[in-house]
mmCIF file of C-alpha atoms and ligand atoms in Angstrom:
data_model
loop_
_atom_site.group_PDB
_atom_site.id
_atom_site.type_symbol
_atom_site.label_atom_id
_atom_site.label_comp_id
_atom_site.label_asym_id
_atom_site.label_seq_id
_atom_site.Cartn_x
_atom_site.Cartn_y
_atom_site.Cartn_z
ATOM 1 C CA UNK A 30 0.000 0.000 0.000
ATOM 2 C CA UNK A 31 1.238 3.146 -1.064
ATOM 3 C CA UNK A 32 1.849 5.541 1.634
ATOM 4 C CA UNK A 33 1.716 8.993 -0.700
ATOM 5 C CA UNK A 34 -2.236 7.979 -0.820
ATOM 6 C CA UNK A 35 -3.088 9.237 2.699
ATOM 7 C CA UNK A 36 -1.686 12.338 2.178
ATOM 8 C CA UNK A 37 -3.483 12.653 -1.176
ATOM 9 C CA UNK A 38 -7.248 12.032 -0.042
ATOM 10 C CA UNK A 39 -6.455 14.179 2.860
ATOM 11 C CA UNK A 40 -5.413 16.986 0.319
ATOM 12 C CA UNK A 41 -7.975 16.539 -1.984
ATOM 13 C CA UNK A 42 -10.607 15.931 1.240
ATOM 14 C CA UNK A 43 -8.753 19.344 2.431
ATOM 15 C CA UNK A 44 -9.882 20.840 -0.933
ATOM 16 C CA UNK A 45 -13.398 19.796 -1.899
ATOM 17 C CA UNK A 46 -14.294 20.626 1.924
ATOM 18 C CA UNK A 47 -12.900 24.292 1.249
ATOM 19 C CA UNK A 48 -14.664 24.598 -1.908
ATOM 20 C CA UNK A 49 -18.616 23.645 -0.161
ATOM 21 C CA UNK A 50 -20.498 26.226 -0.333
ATOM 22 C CA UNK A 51 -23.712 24.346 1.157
ATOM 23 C CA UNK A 52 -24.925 22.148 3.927
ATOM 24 C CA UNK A 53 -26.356 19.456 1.517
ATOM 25 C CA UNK A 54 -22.630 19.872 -0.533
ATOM 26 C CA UNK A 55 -20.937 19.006 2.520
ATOM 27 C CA UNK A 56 -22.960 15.892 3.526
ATOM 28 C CA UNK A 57 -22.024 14.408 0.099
ATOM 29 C CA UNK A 58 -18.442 15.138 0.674
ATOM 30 C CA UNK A 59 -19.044 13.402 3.736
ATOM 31 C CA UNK A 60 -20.368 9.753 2.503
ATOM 32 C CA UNK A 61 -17.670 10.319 -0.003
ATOM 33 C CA UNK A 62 -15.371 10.362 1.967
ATOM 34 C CA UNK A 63 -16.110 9.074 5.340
ATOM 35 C CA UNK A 64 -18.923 6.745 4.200
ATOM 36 C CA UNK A 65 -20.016 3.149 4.546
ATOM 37 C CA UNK A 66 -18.534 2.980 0.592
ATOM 38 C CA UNK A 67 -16.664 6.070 1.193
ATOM 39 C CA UNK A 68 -12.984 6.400 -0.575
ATOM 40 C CA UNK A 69 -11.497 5.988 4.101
ATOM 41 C CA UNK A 70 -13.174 2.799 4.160
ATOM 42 C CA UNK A 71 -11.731 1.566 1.192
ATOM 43 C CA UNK A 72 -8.384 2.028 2.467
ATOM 44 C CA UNK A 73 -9.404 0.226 5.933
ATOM 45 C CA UNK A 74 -10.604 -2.535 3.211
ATOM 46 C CA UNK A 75 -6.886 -2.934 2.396
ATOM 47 C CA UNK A 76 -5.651 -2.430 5.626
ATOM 48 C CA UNK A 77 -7.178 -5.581 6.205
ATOM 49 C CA UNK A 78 -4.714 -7.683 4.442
ATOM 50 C CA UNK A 79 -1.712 -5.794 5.049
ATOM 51 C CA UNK A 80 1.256 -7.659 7.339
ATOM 52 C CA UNK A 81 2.426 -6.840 10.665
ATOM 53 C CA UNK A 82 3.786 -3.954 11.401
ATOM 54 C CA UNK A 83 3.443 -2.062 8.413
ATOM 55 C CA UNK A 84 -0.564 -3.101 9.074
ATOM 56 C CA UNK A 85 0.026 -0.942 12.550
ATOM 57 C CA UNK A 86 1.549 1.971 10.856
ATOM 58 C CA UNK A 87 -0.834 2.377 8.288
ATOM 59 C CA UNK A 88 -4.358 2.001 10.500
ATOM 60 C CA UNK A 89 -2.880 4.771 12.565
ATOM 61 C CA UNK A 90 -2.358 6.972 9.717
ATOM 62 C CA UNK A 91 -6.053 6.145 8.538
ATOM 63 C CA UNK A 92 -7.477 7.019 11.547
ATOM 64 C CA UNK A 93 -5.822 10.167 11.873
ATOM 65 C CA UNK A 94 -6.537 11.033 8.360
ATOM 66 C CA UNK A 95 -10.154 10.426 9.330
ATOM 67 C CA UNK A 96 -10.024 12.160 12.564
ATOM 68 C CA UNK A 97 -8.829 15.210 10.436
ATOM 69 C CA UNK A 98 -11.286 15.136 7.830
ATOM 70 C CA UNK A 99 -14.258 14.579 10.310
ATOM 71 C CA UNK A 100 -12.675 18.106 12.040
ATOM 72 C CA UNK A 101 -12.506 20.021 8.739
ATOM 73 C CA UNK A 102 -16.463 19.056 8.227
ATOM 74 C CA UNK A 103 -17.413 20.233 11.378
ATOM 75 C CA UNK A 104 -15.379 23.035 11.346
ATOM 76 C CA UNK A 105 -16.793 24.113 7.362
ATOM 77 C CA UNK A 106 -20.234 23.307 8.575
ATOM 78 C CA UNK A 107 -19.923 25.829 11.756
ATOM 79 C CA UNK A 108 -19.520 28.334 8.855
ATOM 80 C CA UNK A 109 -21.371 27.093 6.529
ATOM 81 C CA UNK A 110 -24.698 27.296 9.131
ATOM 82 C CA UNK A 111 -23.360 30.824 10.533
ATOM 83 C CA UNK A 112 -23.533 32.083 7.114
ATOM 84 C CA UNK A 113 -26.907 30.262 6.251
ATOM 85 C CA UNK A 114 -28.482 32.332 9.273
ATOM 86 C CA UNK A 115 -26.966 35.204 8.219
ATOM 87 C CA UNK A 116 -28.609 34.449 5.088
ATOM 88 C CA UNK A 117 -31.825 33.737 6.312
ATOM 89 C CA UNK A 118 -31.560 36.905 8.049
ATOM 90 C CA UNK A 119 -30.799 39.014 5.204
ATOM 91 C CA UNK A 120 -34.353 37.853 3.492
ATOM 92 C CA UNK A 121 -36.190 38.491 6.559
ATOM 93 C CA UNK A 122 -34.827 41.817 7.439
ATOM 94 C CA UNK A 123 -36.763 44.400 9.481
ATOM 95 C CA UNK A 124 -37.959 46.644 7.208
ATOM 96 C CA UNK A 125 -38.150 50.185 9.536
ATOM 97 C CA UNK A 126 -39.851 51.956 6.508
ATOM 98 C CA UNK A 127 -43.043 49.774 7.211
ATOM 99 C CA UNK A 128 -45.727 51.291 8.936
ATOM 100 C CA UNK A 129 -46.406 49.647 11.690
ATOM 101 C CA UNK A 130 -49.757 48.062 13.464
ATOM 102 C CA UNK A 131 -51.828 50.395 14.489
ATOM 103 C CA UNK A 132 -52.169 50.063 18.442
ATOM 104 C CA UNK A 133 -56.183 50.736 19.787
ATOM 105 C CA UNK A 134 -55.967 54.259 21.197
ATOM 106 C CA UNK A 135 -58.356 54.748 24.143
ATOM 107 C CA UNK A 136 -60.473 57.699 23.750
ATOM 108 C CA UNK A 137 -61.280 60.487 25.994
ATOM 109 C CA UNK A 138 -64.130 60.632 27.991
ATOM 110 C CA UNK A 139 -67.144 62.881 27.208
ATOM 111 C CA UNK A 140 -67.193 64.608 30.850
ATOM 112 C CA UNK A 141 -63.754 64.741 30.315
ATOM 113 C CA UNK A 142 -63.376 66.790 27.170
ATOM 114 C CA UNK A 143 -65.993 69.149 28.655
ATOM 115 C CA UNK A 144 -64.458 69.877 31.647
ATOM 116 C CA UNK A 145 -60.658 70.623 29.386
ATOM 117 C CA UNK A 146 -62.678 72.542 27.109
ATOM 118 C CA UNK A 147 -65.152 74.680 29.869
ATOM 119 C CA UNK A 148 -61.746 74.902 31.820
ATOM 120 C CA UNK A 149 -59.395 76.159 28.903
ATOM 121 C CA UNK A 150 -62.407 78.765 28.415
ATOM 122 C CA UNK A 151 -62.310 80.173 32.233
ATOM 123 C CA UNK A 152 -57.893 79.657 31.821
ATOM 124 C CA UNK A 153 -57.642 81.833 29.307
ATOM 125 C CA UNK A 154 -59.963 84.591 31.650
ATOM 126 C CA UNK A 155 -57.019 84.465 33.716
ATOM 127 C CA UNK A 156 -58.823 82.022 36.426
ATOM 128 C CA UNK A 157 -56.718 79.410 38.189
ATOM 129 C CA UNK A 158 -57.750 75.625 38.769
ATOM 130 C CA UNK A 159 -58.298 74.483 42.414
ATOM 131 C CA UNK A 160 -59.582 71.443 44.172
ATOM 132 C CA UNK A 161 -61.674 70.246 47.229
ATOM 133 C CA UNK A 162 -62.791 66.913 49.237
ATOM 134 C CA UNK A 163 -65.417 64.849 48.148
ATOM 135 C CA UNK A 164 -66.017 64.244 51.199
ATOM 136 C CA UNK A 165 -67.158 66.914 53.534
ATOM 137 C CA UNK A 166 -68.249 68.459 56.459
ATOM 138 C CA UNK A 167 -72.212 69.790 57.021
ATOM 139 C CA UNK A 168 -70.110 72.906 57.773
ATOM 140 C CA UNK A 169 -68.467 73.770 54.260
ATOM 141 C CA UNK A 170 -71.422 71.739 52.449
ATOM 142 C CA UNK A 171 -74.307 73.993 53.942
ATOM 143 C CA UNK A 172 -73.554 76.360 56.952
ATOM 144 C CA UNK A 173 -70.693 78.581 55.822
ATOM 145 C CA UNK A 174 -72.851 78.765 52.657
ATOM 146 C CA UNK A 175 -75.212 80.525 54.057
ATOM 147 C CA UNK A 176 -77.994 77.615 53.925
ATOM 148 C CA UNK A 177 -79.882 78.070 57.765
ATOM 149 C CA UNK A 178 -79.841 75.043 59.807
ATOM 150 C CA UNK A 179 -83.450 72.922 59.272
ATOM 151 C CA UNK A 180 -83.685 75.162 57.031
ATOM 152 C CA UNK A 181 -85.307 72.995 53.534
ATOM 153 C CA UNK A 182 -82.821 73.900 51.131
ATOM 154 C CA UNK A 183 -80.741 71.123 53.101
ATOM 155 C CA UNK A 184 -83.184 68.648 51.960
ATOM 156 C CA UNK A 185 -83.236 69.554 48.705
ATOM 157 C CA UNK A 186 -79.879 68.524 48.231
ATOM 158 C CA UNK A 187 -80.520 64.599 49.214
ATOM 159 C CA UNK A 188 -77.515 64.898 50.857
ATOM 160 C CA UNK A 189 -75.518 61.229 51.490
ATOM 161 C CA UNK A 190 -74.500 61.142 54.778
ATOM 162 C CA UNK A 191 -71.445 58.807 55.738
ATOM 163 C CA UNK A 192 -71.598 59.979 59.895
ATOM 164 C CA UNK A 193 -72.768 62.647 61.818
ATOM 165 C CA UNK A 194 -72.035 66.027 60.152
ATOM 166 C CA UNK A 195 -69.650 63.700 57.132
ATOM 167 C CA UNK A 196 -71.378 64.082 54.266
ATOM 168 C CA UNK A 197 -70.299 63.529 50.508
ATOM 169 C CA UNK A 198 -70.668 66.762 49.138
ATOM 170 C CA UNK A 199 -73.330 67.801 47.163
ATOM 171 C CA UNK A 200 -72.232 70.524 45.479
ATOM 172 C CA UNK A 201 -68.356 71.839 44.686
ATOM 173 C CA UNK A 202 -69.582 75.434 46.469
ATOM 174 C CA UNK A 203 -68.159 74.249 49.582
ATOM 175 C CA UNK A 204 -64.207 74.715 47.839
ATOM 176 C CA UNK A 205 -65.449 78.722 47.791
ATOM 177 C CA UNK A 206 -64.903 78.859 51.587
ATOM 178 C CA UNK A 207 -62.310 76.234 51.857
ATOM 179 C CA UNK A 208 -60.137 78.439 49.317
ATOM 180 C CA UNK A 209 -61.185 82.046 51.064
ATOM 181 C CA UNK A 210 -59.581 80.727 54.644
ATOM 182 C CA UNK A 211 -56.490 79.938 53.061
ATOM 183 C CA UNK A 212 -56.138 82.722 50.397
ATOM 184 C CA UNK A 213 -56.217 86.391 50.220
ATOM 185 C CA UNK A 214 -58.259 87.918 47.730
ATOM 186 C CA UNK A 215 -58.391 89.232 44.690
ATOM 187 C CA UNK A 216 -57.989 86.263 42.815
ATOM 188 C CA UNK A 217 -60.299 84.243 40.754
ATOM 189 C CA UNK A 218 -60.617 80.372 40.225
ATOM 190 C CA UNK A 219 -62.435 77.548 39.061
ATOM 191 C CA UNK A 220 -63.416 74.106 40.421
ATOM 192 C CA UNK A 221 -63.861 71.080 38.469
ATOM 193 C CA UNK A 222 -65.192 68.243 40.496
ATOM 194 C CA UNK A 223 -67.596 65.203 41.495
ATOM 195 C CA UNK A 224 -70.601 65.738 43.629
ATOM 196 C CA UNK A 225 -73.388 63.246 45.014
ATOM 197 C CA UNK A 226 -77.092 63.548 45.503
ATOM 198 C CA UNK A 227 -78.920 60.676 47.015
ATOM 199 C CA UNK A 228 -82.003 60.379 44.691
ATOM 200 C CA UNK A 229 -83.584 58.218 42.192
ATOM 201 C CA UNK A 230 -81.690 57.984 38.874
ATOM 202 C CA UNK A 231 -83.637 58.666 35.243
ATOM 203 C CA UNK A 232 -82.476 60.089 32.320
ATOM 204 C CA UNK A 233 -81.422 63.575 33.626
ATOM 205 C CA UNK A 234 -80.549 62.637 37.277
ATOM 206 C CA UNK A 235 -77.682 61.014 38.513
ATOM 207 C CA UNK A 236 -76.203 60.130 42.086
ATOM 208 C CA UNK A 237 -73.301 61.389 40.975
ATOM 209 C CA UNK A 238 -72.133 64.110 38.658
ATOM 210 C CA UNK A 239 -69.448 66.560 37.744
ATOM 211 C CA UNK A 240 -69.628 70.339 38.650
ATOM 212 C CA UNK A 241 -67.473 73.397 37.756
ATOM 213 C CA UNK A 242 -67.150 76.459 40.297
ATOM 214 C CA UNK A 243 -66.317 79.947 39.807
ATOM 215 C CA UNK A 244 -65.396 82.467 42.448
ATOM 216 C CA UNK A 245 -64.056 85.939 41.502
ATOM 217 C CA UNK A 246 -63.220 88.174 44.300
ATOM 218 C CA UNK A 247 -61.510 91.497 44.503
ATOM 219 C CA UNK A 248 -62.500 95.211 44.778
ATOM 220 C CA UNK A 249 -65.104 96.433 42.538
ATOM 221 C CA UNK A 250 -66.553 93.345 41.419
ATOM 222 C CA UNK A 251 -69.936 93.933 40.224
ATOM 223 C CA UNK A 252 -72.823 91.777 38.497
ATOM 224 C CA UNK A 253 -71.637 93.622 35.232
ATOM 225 C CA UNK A 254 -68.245 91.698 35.814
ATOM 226 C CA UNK A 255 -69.930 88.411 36.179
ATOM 227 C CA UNK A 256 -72.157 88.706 32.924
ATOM 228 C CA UNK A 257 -68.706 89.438 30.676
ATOM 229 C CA UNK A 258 -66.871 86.579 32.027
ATOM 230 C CA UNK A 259 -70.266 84.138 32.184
ATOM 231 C CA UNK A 260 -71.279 85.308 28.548
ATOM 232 C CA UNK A 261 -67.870 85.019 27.146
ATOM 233 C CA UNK A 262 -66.776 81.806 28.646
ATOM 234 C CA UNK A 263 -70.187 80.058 27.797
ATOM 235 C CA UNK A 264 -69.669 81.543 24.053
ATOM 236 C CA UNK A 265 -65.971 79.824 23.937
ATOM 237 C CA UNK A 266 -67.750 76.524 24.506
ATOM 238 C CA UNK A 267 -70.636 76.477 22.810
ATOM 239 C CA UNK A 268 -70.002 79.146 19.410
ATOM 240 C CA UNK A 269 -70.314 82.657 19.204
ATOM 241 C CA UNK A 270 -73.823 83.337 18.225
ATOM 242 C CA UNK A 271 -75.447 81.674 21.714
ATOM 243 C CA UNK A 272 -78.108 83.712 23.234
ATOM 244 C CA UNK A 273 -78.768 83.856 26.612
ATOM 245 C CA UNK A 274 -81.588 84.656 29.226
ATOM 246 C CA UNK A 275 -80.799 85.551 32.504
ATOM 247 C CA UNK A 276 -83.438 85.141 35.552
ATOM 248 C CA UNK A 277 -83.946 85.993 39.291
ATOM 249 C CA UNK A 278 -82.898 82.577 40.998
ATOM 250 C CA UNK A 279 -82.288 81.463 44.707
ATOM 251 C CA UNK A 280 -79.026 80.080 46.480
ATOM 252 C CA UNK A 281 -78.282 81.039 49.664
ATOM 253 C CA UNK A 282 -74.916 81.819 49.265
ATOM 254 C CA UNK A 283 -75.201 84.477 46.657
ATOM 255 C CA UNK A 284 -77.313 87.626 46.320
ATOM 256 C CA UNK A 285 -78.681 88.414 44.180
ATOM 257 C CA UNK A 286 -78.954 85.005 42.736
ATOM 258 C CA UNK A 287 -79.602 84.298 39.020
ATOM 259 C CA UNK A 288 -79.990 81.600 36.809
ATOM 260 C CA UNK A 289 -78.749 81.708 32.978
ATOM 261 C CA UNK A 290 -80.420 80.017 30.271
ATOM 262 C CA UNK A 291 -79.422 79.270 26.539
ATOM 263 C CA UNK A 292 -81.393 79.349 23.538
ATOM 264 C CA UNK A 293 -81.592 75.777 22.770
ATOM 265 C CA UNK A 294 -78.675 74.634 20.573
ATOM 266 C CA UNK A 295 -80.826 71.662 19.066
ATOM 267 C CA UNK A 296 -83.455 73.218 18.139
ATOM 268 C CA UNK A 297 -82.193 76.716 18.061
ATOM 269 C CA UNK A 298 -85.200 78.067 20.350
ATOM 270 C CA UNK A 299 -88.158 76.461 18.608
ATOM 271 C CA UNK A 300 -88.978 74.054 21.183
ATOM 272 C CA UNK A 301 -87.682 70.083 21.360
ATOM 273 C CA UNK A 302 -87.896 67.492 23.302
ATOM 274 C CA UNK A 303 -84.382 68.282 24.779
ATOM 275 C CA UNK A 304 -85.367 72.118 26.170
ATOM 276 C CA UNK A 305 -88.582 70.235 26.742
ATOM 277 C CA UNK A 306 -90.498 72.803 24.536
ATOM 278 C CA UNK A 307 -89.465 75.802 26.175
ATOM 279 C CA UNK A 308 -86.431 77.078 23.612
ATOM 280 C CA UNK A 309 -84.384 77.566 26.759
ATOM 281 C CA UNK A 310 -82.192 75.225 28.829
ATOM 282 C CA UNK A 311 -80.969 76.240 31.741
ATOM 283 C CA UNK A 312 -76.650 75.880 32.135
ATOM 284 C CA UNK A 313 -75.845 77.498 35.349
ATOM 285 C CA UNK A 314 -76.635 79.034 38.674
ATOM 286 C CA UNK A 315 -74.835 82.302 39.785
ATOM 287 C CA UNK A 316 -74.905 85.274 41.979
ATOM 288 C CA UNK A 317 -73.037 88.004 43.856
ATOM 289 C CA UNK A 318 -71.566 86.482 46.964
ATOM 290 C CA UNK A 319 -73.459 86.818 50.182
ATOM 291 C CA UNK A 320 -71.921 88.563 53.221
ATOM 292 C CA UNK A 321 -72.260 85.494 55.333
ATOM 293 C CA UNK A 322 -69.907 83.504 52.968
ATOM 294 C CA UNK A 323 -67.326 86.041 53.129
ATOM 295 C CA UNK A 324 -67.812 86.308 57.411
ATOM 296 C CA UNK A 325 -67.797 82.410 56.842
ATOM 297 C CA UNK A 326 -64.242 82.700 55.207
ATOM 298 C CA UNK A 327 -62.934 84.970 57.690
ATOM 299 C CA UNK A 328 -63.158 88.283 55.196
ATOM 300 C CA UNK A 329 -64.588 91.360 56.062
ATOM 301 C CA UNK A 330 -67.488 91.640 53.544
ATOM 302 C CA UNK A 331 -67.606 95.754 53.693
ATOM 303 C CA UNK A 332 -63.663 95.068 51.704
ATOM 304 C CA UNK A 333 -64.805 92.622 48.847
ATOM 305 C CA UNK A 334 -67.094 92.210 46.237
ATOM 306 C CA UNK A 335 -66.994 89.074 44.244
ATOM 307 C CA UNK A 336 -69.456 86.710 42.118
ATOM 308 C CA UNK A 337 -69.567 82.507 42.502
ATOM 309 C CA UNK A 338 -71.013 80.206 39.769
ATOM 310 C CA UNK A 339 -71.759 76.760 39.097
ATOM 311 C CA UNK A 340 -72.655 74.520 35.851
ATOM 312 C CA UNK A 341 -73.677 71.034 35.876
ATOM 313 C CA UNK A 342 -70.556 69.536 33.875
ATOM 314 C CA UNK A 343 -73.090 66.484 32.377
ATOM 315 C CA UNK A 344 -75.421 68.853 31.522
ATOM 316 C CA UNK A 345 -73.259 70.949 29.313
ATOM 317 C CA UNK A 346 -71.803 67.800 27.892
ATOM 318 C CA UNK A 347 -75.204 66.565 26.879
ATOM 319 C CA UNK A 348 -76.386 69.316 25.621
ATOM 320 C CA UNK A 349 -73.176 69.526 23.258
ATOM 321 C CA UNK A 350 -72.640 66.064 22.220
ATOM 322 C CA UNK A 351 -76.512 66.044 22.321
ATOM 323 C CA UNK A 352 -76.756 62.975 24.752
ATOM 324 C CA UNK A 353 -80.301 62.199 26.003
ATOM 325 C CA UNK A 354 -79.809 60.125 29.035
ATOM 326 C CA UNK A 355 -77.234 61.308 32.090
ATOM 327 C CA UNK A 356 -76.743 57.901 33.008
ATOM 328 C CA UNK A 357 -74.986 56.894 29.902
ATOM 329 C CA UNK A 358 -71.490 58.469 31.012
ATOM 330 C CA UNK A 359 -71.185 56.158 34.315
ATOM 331 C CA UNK A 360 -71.724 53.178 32.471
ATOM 332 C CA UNK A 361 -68.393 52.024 30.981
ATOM 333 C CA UNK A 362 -69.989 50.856 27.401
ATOM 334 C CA UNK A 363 -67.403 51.305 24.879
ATOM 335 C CA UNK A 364 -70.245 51.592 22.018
ATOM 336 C CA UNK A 365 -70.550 55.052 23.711
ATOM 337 C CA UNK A 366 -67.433 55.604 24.507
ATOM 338 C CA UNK A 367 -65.671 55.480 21.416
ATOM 339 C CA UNK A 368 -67.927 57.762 20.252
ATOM 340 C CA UNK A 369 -65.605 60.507 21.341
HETATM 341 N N1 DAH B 416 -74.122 74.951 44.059
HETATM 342 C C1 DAH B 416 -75.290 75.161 43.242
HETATM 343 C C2 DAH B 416 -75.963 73.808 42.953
HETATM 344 O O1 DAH B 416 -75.372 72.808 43.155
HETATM 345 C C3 DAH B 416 -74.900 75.798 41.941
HETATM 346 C C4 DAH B 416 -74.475 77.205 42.132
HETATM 347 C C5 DAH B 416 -75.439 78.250 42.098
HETATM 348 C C6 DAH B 416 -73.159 77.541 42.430
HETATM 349 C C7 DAH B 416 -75.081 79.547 42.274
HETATM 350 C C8 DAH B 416 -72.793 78.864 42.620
HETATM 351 C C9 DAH B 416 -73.780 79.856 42.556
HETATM 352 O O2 DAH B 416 -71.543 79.202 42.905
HETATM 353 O O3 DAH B 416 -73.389 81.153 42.738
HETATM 354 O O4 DAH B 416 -77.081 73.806 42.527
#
């Protein structure tokens, strides 16, 4: 057996294992060589019937010639695979120009866009955003207000009562006085908030609603005051051409009291089912605060002058997005939610 052979299938091995360019290439150059049949066997077929100790000599230079062309397979294959993946990656690159899935945006709650809007209208007037407890005392709820003890106007509010004088409030008034203890005047703010009524629900009364406040105090203020700043903010939210009514109403915190009416954006005054025939639907109470509010508060009321207000938030918003039943915007149902 000629020795030179070894080193020539190892060279040519060395050489069709450098030129595979594929997995499937090197597999065959694996049976070829390496094989049952393969060229290595062959020469283990003659090792066979070689003599001693030539026979030794030559098996151990057949296994190492195997050993070394099983290591340049797996060593070819290594890159062979990397570059396949890199391949594979190439064809399924991330295209960044795609646009991408949409994601489900949420959408903003009715109340909610009301309040922004009513607020950004009142903002721009130069009137600062303030807060108060939901939960509150008979004190801020009714007595610093002005409303007499026993006196009905208590009842009328269906007040919920958690304890003995702990009440949830049923109005955001109360944030007036809370505001005037801790603040000099002038200033002017509004109130966004929730406020409870313990009463039977139906389609324009709920247990719970949103208000917004107003309070404007300083020197000077007048009722002439509140109808610019009333007028113009209600214009801001509901168009230019909206025509109001004012009337005489009661609250006991303010005096004189009044009560402002639009002409009925649905039916632009002729009388529907939303104005209830009338034309007119009512969108706020208001009034020149009382002297007891500002004793209440700890102000002298012969200094300041100043006017308080109050819409129902889920009326506005139903009158604007033309919603006929109050109860609609505590229920969670995304039909009418994503309405908005
Ligand atoms: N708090 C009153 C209510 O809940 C609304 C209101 C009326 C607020 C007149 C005011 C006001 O500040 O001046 O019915």
């Amino acid at each position: 057996m000629d020795f030179s052979k070894v080193e020539k299938i190892k060279e040519q091995a060395a050489r069709d294992i450098l030129e595979a360019k594929t997995t499937s290439s090197l597999k065959e150059i694996f049976n070829r060589y390496l094989g049952k049949k393969g060229i290595v066997a062959k020469q283990f077929f003659y090792l066979k019937k070689m003599p001693q100790p030539k026979r030794s000599e030559f098996g151990k230079q057949l296994n190492e010639l195997k050993k070394s062309i099983e290591k340049r397979i797996k060593e070819k294959s290594r890159i062979i695979e990397g570059k396949d993946s890199r391949e594979k990656r190439k064809i399924h690159k991330i295209d960044v120009s795609i646009p991408s899935k949409k994601p489900q945006l949420g959408h903003i709650h009715p109340l909610t866009k009301i309040i922004r809007e009513t607020q950004d209208a009142f903002v721009g007037m130069g009137f600062s955003v303030e807060e108060g407890p939901e939960i509150e005392t008979e004190h801020y709820n009714f007595s610093s207000l002005n409303f007499p003890v026993d006196h009905p106007s208590r009842d009328a509010h269906d007040t919920f009562y958690l304890k003995k004088d702990t009440i949830l409030r049923t109005h955001t008034s109360p944030v007036q006085v809370r505001y005037m203890e801790k603040h000099n005047p002038p200033f002017r703010i509004i109130v966004p908030g929730r406020v409870f009524r313990h009463e039977a629900t139906d389609s324009s009364h709920e247990i719970q609603f949103y208000q917004l406040e107003g309070l404007m105090v300083g020197k000077d203020i007048s009722l002439a005051n509140l109808k610019g700043v009333l007028e113009e903010a209600i214009k801001r939210v509901f168009g230019k051409k909206t025509v109001f009514r004012w009337r005489p109403g009661y609250f006991p915190f303010v005096e004189p009291g009044v009560e402002i009416d639009i002409a009925c954006p649905i039916c632009g005054g002729k009388g529907c089912s939303t104005c209830k025939n009338t034309g007119w639907i009512e969108v706020l109470g208001a009034g020149m605060v009382h002297p007891n509010v500002f004793k209440a508060a700890g102000y002298n009321p012969k200094n300041w002058q100043g006017f308080a207000f109050g819409f129902g938030i889920d009326r506005l918003a139903m009158i604007k997005y033309r919603i006929s039943d109050i109860r609609m915007f505590y229920l969670s149902d995304m039909r009418f939610l994503s309405q908005f």
